[in-house]
mmCIF file of C-alpha atoms and ligand atoms in Angstrom:
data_model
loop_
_atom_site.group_PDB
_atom_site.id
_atom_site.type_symbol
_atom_site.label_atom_id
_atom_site.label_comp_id
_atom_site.label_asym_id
_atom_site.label_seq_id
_atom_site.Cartn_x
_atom_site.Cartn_y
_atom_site.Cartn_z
ATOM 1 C CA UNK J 1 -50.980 -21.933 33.883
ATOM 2 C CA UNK J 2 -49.681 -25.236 32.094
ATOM 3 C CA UNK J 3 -51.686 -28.000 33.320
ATOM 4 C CA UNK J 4 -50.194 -31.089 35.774
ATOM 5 C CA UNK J 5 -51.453 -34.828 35.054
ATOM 6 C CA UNK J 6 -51.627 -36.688 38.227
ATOM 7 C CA UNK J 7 -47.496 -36.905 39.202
ATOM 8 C CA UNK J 8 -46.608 -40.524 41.040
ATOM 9 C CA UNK J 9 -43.240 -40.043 41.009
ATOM 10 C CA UNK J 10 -41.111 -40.116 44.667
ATOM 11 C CA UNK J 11 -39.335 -36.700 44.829
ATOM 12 C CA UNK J 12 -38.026 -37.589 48.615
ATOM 13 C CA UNK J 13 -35.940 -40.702 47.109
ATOM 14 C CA UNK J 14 -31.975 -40.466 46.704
ATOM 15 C CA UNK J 15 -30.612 -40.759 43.239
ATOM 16 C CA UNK J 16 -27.534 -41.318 41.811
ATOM 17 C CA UNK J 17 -27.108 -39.509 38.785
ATOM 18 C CA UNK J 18 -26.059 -41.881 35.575
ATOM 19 C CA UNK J 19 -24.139 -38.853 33.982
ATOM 20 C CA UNK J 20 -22.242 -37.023 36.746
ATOM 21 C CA UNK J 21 -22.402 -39.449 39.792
ATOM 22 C CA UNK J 22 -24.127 -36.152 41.664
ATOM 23 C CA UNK J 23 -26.771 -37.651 44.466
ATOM 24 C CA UNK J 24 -30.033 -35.755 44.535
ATOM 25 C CA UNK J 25 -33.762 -35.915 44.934
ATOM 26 C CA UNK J 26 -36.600 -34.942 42.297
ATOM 27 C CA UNK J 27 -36.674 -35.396 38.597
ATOM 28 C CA UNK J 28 -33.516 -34.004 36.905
ATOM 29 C CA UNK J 29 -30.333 -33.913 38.352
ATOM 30 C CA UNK J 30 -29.362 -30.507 40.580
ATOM 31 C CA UNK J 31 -25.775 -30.350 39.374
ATOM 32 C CA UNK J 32 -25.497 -31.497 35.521
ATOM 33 C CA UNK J 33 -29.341 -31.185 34.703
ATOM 34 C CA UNK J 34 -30.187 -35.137 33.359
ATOM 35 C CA UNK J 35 -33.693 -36.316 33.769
ATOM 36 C CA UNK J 36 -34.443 -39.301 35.573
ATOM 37 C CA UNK J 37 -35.789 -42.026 33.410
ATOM 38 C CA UNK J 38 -38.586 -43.681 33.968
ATOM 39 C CA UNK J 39 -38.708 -47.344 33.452
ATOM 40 C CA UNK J 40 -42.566 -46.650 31.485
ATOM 41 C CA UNK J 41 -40.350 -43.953 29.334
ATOM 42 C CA UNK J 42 -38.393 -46.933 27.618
ATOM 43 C CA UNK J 43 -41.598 -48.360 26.112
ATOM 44 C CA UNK J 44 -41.837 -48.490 21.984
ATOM 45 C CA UNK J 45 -45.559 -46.887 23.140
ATOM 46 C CA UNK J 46 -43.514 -43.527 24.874
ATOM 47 C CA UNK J 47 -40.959 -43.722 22.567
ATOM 48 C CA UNK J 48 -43.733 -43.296 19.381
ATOM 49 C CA UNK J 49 -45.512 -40.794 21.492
ATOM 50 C CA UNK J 50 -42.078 -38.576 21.579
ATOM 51 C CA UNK J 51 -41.773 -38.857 18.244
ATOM 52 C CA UNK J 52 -45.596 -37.145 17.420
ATOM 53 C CA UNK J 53 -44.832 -34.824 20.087
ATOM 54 C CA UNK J 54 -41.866 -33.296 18.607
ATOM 55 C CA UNK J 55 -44.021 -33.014 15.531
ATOM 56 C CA UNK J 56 -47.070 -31.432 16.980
ATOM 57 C CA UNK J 57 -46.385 -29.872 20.037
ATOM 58 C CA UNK J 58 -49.121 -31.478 21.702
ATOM 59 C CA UNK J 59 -47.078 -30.669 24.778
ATOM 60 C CA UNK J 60 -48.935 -27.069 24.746
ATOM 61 C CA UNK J 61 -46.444 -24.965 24.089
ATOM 62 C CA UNK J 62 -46.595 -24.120 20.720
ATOM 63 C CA UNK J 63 -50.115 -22.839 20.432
ATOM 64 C CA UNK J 64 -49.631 -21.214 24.042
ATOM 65 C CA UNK J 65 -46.672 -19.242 22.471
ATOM 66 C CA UNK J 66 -48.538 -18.188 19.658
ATOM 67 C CA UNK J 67 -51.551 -17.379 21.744
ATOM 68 C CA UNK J 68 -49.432 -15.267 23.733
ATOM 69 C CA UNK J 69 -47.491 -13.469 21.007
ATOM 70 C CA UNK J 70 -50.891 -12.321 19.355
ATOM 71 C CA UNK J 71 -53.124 -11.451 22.367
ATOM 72 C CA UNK J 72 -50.025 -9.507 24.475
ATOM 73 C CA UNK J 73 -47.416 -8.768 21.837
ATOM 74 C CA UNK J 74 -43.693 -8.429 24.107
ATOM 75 C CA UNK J 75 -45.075 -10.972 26.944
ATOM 76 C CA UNK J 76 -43.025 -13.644 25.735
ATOM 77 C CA UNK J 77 -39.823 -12.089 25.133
ATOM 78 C CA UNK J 78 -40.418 -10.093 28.700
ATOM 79 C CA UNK J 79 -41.126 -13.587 30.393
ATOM 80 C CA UNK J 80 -38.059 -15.158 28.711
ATOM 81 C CA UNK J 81 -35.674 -12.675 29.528
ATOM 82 C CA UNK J 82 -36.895 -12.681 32.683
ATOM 83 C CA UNK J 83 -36.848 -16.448 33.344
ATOM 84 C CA UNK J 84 -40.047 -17.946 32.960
ATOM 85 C CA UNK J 85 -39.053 -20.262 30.002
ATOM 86 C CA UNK J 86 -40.817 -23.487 30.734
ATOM 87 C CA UNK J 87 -44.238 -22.503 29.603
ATOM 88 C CA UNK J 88 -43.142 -21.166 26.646
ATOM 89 C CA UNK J 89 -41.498 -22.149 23.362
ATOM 90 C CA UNK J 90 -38.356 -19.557 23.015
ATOM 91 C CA UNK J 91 -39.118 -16.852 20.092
ATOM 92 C CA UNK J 92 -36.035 -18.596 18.657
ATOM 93 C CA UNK J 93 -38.102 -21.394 18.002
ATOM 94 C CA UNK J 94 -41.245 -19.989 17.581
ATOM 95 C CA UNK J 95 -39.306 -17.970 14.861
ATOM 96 C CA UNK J 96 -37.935 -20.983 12.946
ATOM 97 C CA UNK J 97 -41.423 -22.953 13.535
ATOM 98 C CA UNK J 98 -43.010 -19.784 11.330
ATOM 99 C CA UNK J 99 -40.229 -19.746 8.692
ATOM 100 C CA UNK J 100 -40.928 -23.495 8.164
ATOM 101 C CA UNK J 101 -44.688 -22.850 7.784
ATOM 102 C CA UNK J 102 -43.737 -20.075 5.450
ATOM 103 C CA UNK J 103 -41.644 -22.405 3.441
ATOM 104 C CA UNK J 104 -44.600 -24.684 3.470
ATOM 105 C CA UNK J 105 -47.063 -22.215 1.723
ATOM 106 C CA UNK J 106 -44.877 -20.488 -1.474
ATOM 107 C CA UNK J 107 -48.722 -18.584 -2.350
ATOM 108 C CA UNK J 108 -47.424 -16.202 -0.068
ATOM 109 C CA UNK J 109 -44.781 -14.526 -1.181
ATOM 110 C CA UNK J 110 -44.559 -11.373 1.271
ATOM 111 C CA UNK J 111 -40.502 -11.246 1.313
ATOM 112 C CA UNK J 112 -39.581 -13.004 -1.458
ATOM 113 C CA UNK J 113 -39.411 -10.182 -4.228
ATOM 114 C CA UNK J 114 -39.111 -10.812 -8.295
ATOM 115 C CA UNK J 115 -37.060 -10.103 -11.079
ATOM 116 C CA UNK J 116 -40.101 -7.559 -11.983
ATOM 117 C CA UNK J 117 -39.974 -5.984 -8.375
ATOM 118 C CA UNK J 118 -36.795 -5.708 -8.182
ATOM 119 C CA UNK J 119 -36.437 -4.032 -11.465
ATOM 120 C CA UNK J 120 -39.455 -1.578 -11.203
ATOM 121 C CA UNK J 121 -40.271 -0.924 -7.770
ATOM 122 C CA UNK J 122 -37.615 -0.761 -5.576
ATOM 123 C CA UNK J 123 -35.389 2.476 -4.858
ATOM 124 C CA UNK J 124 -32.347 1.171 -6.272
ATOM 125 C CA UNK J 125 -33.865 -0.080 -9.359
ATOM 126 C CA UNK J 126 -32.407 1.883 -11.707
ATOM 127 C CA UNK J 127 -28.992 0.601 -10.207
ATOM 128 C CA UNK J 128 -29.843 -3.029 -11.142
ATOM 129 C CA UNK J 129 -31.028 -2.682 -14.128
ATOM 130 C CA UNK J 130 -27.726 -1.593 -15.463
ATOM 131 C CA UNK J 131 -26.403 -5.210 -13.471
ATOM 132 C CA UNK J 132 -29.082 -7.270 -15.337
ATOM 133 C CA UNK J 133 -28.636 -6.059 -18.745
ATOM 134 C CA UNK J 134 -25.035 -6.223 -18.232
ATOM 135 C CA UNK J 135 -25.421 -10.147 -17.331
ATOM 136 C CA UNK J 136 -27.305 -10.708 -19.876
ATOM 137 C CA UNK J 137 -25.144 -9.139 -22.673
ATOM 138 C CA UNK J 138 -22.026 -11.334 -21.089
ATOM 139 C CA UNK J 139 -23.884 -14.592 -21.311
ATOM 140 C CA UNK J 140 -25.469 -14.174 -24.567
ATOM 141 C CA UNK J 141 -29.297 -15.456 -22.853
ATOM 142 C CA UNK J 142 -32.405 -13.975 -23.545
ATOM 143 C CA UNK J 143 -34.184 -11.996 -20.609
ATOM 144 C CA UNK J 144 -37.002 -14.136 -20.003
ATOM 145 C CA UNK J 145 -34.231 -17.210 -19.392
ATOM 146 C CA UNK J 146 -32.675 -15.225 -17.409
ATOM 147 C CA UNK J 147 -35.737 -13.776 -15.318
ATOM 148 C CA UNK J 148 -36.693 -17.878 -14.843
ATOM 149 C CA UNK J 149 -33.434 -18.491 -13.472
ATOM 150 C CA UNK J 150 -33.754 -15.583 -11.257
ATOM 151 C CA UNK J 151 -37.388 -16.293 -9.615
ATOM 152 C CA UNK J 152 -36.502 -19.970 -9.287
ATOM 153 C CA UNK J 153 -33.182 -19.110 -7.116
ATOM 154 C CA UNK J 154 -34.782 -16.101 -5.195
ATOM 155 C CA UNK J 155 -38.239 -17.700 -3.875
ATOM 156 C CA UNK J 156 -35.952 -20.176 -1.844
ATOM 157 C CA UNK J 157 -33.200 -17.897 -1.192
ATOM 158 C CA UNK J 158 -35.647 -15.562 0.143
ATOM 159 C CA UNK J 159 -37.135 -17.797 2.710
ATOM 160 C CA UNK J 160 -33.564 -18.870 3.894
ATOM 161 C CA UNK J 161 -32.270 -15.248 4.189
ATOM 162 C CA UNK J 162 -35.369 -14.160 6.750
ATOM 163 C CA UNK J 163 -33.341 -14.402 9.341
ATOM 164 C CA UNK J 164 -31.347 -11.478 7.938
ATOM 165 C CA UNK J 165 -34.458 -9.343 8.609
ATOM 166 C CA UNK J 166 -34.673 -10.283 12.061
ATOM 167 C CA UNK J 167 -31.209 -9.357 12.862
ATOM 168 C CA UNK J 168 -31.770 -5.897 10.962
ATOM 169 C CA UNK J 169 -34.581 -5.326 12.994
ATOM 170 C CA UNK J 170 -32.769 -5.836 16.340
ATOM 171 C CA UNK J 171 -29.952 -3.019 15.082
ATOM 172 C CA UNK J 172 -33.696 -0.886 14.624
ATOM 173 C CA UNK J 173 -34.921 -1.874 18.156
ATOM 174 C CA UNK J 174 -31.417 -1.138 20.253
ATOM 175 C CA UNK J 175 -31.132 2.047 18.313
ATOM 176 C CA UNK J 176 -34.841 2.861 19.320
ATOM 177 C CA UNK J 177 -34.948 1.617 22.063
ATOM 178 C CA UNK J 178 -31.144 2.649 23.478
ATOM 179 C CA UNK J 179 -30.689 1.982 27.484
ATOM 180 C CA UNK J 180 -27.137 1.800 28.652
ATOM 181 C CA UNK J 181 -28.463 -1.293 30.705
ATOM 182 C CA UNK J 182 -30.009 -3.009 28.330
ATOM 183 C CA UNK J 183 -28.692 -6.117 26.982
ATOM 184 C CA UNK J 184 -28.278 -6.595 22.800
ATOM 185 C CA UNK J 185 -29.704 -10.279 23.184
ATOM 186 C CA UNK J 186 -33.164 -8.850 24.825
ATOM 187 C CA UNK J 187 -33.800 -6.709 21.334
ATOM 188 C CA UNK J 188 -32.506 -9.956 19.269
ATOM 189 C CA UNK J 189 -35.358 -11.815 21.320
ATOM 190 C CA UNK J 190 -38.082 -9.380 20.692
ATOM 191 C CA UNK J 191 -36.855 -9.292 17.166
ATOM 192 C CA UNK J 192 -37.514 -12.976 16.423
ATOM 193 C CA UNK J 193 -41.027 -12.438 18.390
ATOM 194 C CA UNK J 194 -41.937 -9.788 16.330
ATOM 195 C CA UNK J 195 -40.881 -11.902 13.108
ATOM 196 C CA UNK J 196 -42.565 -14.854 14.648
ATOM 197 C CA UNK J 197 -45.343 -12.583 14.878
ATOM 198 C CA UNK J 198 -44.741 -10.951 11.164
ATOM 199 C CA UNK J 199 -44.866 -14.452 9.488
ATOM 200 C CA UNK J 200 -47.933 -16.271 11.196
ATOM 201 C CA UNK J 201 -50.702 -13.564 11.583
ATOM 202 C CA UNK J 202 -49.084 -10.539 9.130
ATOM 203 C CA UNK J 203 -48.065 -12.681 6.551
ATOM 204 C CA UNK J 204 -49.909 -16.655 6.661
ATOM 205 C CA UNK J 205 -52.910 -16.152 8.482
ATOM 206 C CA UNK J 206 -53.757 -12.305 6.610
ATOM 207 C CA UNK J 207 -53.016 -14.093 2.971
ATOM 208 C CA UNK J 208 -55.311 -17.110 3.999
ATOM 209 C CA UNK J 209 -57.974 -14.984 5.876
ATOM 210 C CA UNK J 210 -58.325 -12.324 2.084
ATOM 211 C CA UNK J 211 -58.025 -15.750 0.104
ATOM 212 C CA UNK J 212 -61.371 -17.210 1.936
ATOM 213 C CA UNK J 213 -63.035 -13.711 1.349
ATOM 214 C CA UNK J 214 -62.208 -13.874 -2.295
ATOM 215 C CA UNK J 215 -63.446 -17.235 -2.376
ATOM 216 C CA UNK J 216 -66.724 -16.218 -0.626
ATOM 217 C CA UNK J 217 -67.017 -13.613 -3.045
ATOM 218 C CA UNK J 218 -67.533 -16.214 -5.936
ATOM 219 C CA UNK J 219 -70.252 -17.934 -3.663
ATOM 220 C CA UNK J 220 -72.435 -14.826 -3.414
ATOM 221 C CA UNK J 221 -71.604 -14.061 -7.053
ATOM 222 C CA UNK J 222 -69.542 -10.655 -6.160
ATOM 223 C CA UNK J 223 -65.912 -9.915 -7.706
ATOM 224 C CA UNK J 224 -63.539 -9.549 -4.981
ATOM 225 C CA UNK J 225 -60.299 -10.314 -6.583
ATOM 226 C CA UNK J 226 -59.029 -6.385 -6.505
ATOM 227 C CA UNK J 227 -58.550 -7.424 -2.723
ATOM 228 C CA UNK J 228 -55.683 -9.649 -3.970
ATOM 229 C CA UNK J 229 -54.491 -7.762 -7.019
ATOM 230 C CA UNK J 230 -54.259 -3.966 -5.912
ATOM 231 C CA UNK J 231 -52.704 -4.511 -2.884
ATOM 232 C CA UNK J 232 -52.812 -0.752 -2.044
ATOM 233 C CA UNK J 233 -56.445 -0.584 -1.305
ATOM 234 C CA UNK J 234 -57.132 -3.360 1.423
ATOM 235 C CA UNK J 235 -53.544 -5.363 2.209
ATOM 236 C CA UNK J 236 -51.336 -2.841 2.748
ATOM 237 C CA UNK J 237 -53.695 -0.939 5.437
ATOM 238 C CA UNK J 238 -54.377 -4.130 7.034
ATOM 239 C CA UNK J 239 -50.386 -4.955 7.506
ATOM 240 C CA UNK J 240 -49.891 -1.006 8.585
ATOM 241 C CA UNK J 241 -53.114 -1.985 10.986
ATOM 242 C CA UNK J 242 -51.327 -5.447 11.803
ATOM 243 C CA UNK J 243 -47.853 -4.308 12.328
ATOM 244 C CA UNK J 244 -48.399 -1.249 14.540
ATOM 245 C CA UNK J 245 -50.907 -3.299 16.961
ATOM 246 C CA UNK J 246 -47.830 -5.306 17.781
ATOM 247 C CA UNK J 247 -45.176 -2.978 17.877
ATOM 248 C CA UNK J 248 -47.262 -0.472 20.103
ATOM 249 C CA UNK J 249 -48.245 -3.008 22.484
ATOM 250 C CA UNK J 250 -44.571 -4.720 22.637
ATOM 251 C CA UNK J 251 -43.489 -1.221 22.730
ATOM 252 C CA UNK J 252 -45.594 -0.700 26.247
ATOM 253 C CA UNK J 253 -45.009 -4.771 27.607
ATOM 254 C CA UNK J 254 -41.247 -5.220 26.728
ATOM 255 C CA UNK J 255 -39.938 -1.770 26.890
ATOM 256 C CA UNK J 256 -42.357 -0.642 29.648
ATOM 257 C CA UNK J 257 -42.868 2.919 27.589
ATOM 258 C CA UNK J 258 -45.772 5.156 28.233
ATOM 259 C CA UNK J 259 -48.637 5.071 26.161
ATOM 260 C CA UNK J 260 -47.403 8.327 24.122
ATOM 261 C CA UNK J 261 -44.030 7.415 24.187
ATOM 262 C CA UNK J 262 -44.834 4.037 22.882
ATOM 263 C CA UNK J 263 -46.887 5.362 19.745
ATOM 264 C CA UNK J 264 -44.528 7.606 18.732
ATOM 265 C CA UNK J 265 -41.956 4.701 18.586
ATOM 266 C CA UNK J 266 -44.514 2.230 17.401
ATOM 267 C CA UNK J 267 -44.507 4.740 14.458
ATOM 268 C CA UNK J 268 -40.334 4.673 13.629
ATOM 269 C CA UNK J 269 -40.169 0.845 14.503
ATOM 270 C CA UNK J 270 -42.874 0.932 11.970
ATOM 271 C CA UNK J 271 -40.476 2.743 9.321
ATOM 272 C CA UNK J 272 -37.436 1.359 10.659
ATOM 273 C CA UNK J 273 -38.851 -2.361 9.461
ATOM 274 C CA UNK J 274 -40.203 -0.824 5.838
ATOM 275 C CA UNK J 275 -36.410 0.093 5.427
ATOM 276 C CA UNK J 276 -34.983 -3.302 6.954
ATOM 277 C CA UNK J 277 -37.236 -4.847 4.246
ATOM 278 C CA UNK J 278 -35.692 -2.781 1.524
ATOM 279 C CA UNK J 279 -32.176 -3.627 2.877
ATOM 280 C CA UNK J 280 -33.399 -7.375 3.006
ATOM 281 C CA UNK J 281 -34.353 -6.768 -0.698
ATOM 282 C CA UNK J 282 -31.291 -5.422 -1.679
ATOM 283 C CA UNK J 283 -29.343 -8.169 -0.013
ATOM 284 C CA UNK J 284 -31.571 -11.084 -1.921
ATOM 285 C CA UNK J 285 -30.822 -9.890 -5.118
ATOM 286 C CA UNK J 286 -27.188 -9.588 -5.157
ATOM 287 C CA UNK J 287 -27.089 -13.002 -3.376
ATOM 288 C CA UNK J 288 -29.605 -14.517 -5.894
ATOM 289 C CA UNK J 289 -27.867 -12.511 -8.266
ATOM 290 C CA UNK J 290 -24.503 -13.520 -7.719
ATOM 291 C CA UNK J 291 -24.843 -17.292 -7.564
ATOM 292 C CA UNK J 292 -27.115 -17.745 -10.755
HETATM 293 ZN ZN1 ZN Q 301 -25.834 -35.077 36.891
#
């Protein structure tokens, strides 16, 4: 539970509120919401200490959300949709909190795809190819200007566009996970947790966690580097490993399924998000492509 400091404040006292003119007791206002202020709060002292907290999140939230999100994947989305908010940051926010730590760190490049990948390794390759060499022609570059261009626009493009993913992956979730009671906005905010989730453990703290092992490698005098370089061998069973832990569990928390029930669509969320990401992929290069 969130810890209380010791609270002074006189909850039986009449207030007039400064915004509506409501009268009530206790710390925000019963009709229009406003927070009494505290005479202390108008300090330069508080005021500085606001300013760190919105930068840190020393006010708990933050690494209680993320806590949450990794140990019971689909507790906070089931809390928030059920009303317990104030502990919590919203998976909205949690979501945009990743992004930004994902824009901090361009080493990992998980959804941002390249010129290369896009020509070679992608099911629609062949398609683009023809697109690319017809550019090209028309402009009279080389390809390697061109392919400069191209990486330069998509890395940032890419980490704008995420949220495209998540609202793919909410179209994968009500179709999944179809209930004529269910609300749309309850799969949008399992979406973003699941993203939230995707970009801090899958994507940040994976990339980090295989960098250090490289790196201890070279200590003990032992080449690890195919860890990083065929991705086929170690990374892409540990995000399989990664991404089904969450979506079974979620699958069982959020959507209350039985254990069974919740593998098998553990499994198709599974596919469902490999073929968001291709759609994603597709998307990125005819914006990137478009606007270069
Ligand atoms: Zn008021």
């Amino acid at each position: 539970m969130m810890k209380k400091r010791t609270d002074v404040f006189d909850y039986g006292q009449q207030r007039t509120c400064p915004t509506c003119s409501n009268i009530f007791s206790g710390k925000f206002c019963n009709r229009c919401g406003e927070k009494v202020i505290d005479q202390r709060e108008r300090s330069i002292r508080h005021f500085l200490a606001e300013i760190v907290n919105a930068f840190t999140f020393l006010d708990g939230k933050f690494p209680r959300s993320i806590k949450t999100v990794l140990v019971s994947p689909g507790k906070l989305s089931f809390d928030v949709v059920r009303g317990i908010k104030i502990p919590y940051m919203k998976p909205v926010s949690l979501f945009f909190v990743a992004n930004f730590l994902y824009f901090l760190f361009p080493l990992f490049e998980a959804f941002n795809t390249s010129l290369n990948s896009q020509l070679k390794y992608q099911q629609y390759s062949e398609w683009v190819q023809q697109l690319v060499d017809r550019k090209i022609e028309n402009r009279g570059i080389t390809f390697s200007e061109f392919e400069l261009r191209y990486n330069e626009s998509s890395t940032s493009k890419a980490k704008l566009m995420l949220v495209v993913v998540v609202f793919l992956f909410s179209i994968v979730l009500s179709v999944i996970n179809f209930s004529r009671n269910a609300y749309y906005a309850d799969h949008l905010t399992v979406s973003f947790e699941f993203m939230a989730y995707t970009l801090l453990f899958t994507t940040i703290s994976l990339s980090v966690l295989l960098v250090l092992v490289v790196r201890l490698g070279v200590i003990f005098e032992t080449d690890l580097t195919w860890i990083l370089y065929d991705e086929k061998l170690l990374l892409l069973p540990l995000i399989f490993v990664f991404t089904l832990y969450f979506l079974y569990r979620m699958q069982v928390k959020f959507y209350t399924s039985k254990w069974w029930i919740a593998a098998v669509k553990a499994l198709l969320l599974f596919f469902g998000f490999t073929l968001v990401v291709t759609v994603y992929r597709f998307i990125l290069f005819f914006v990137t492509f478009w606007t270069i």
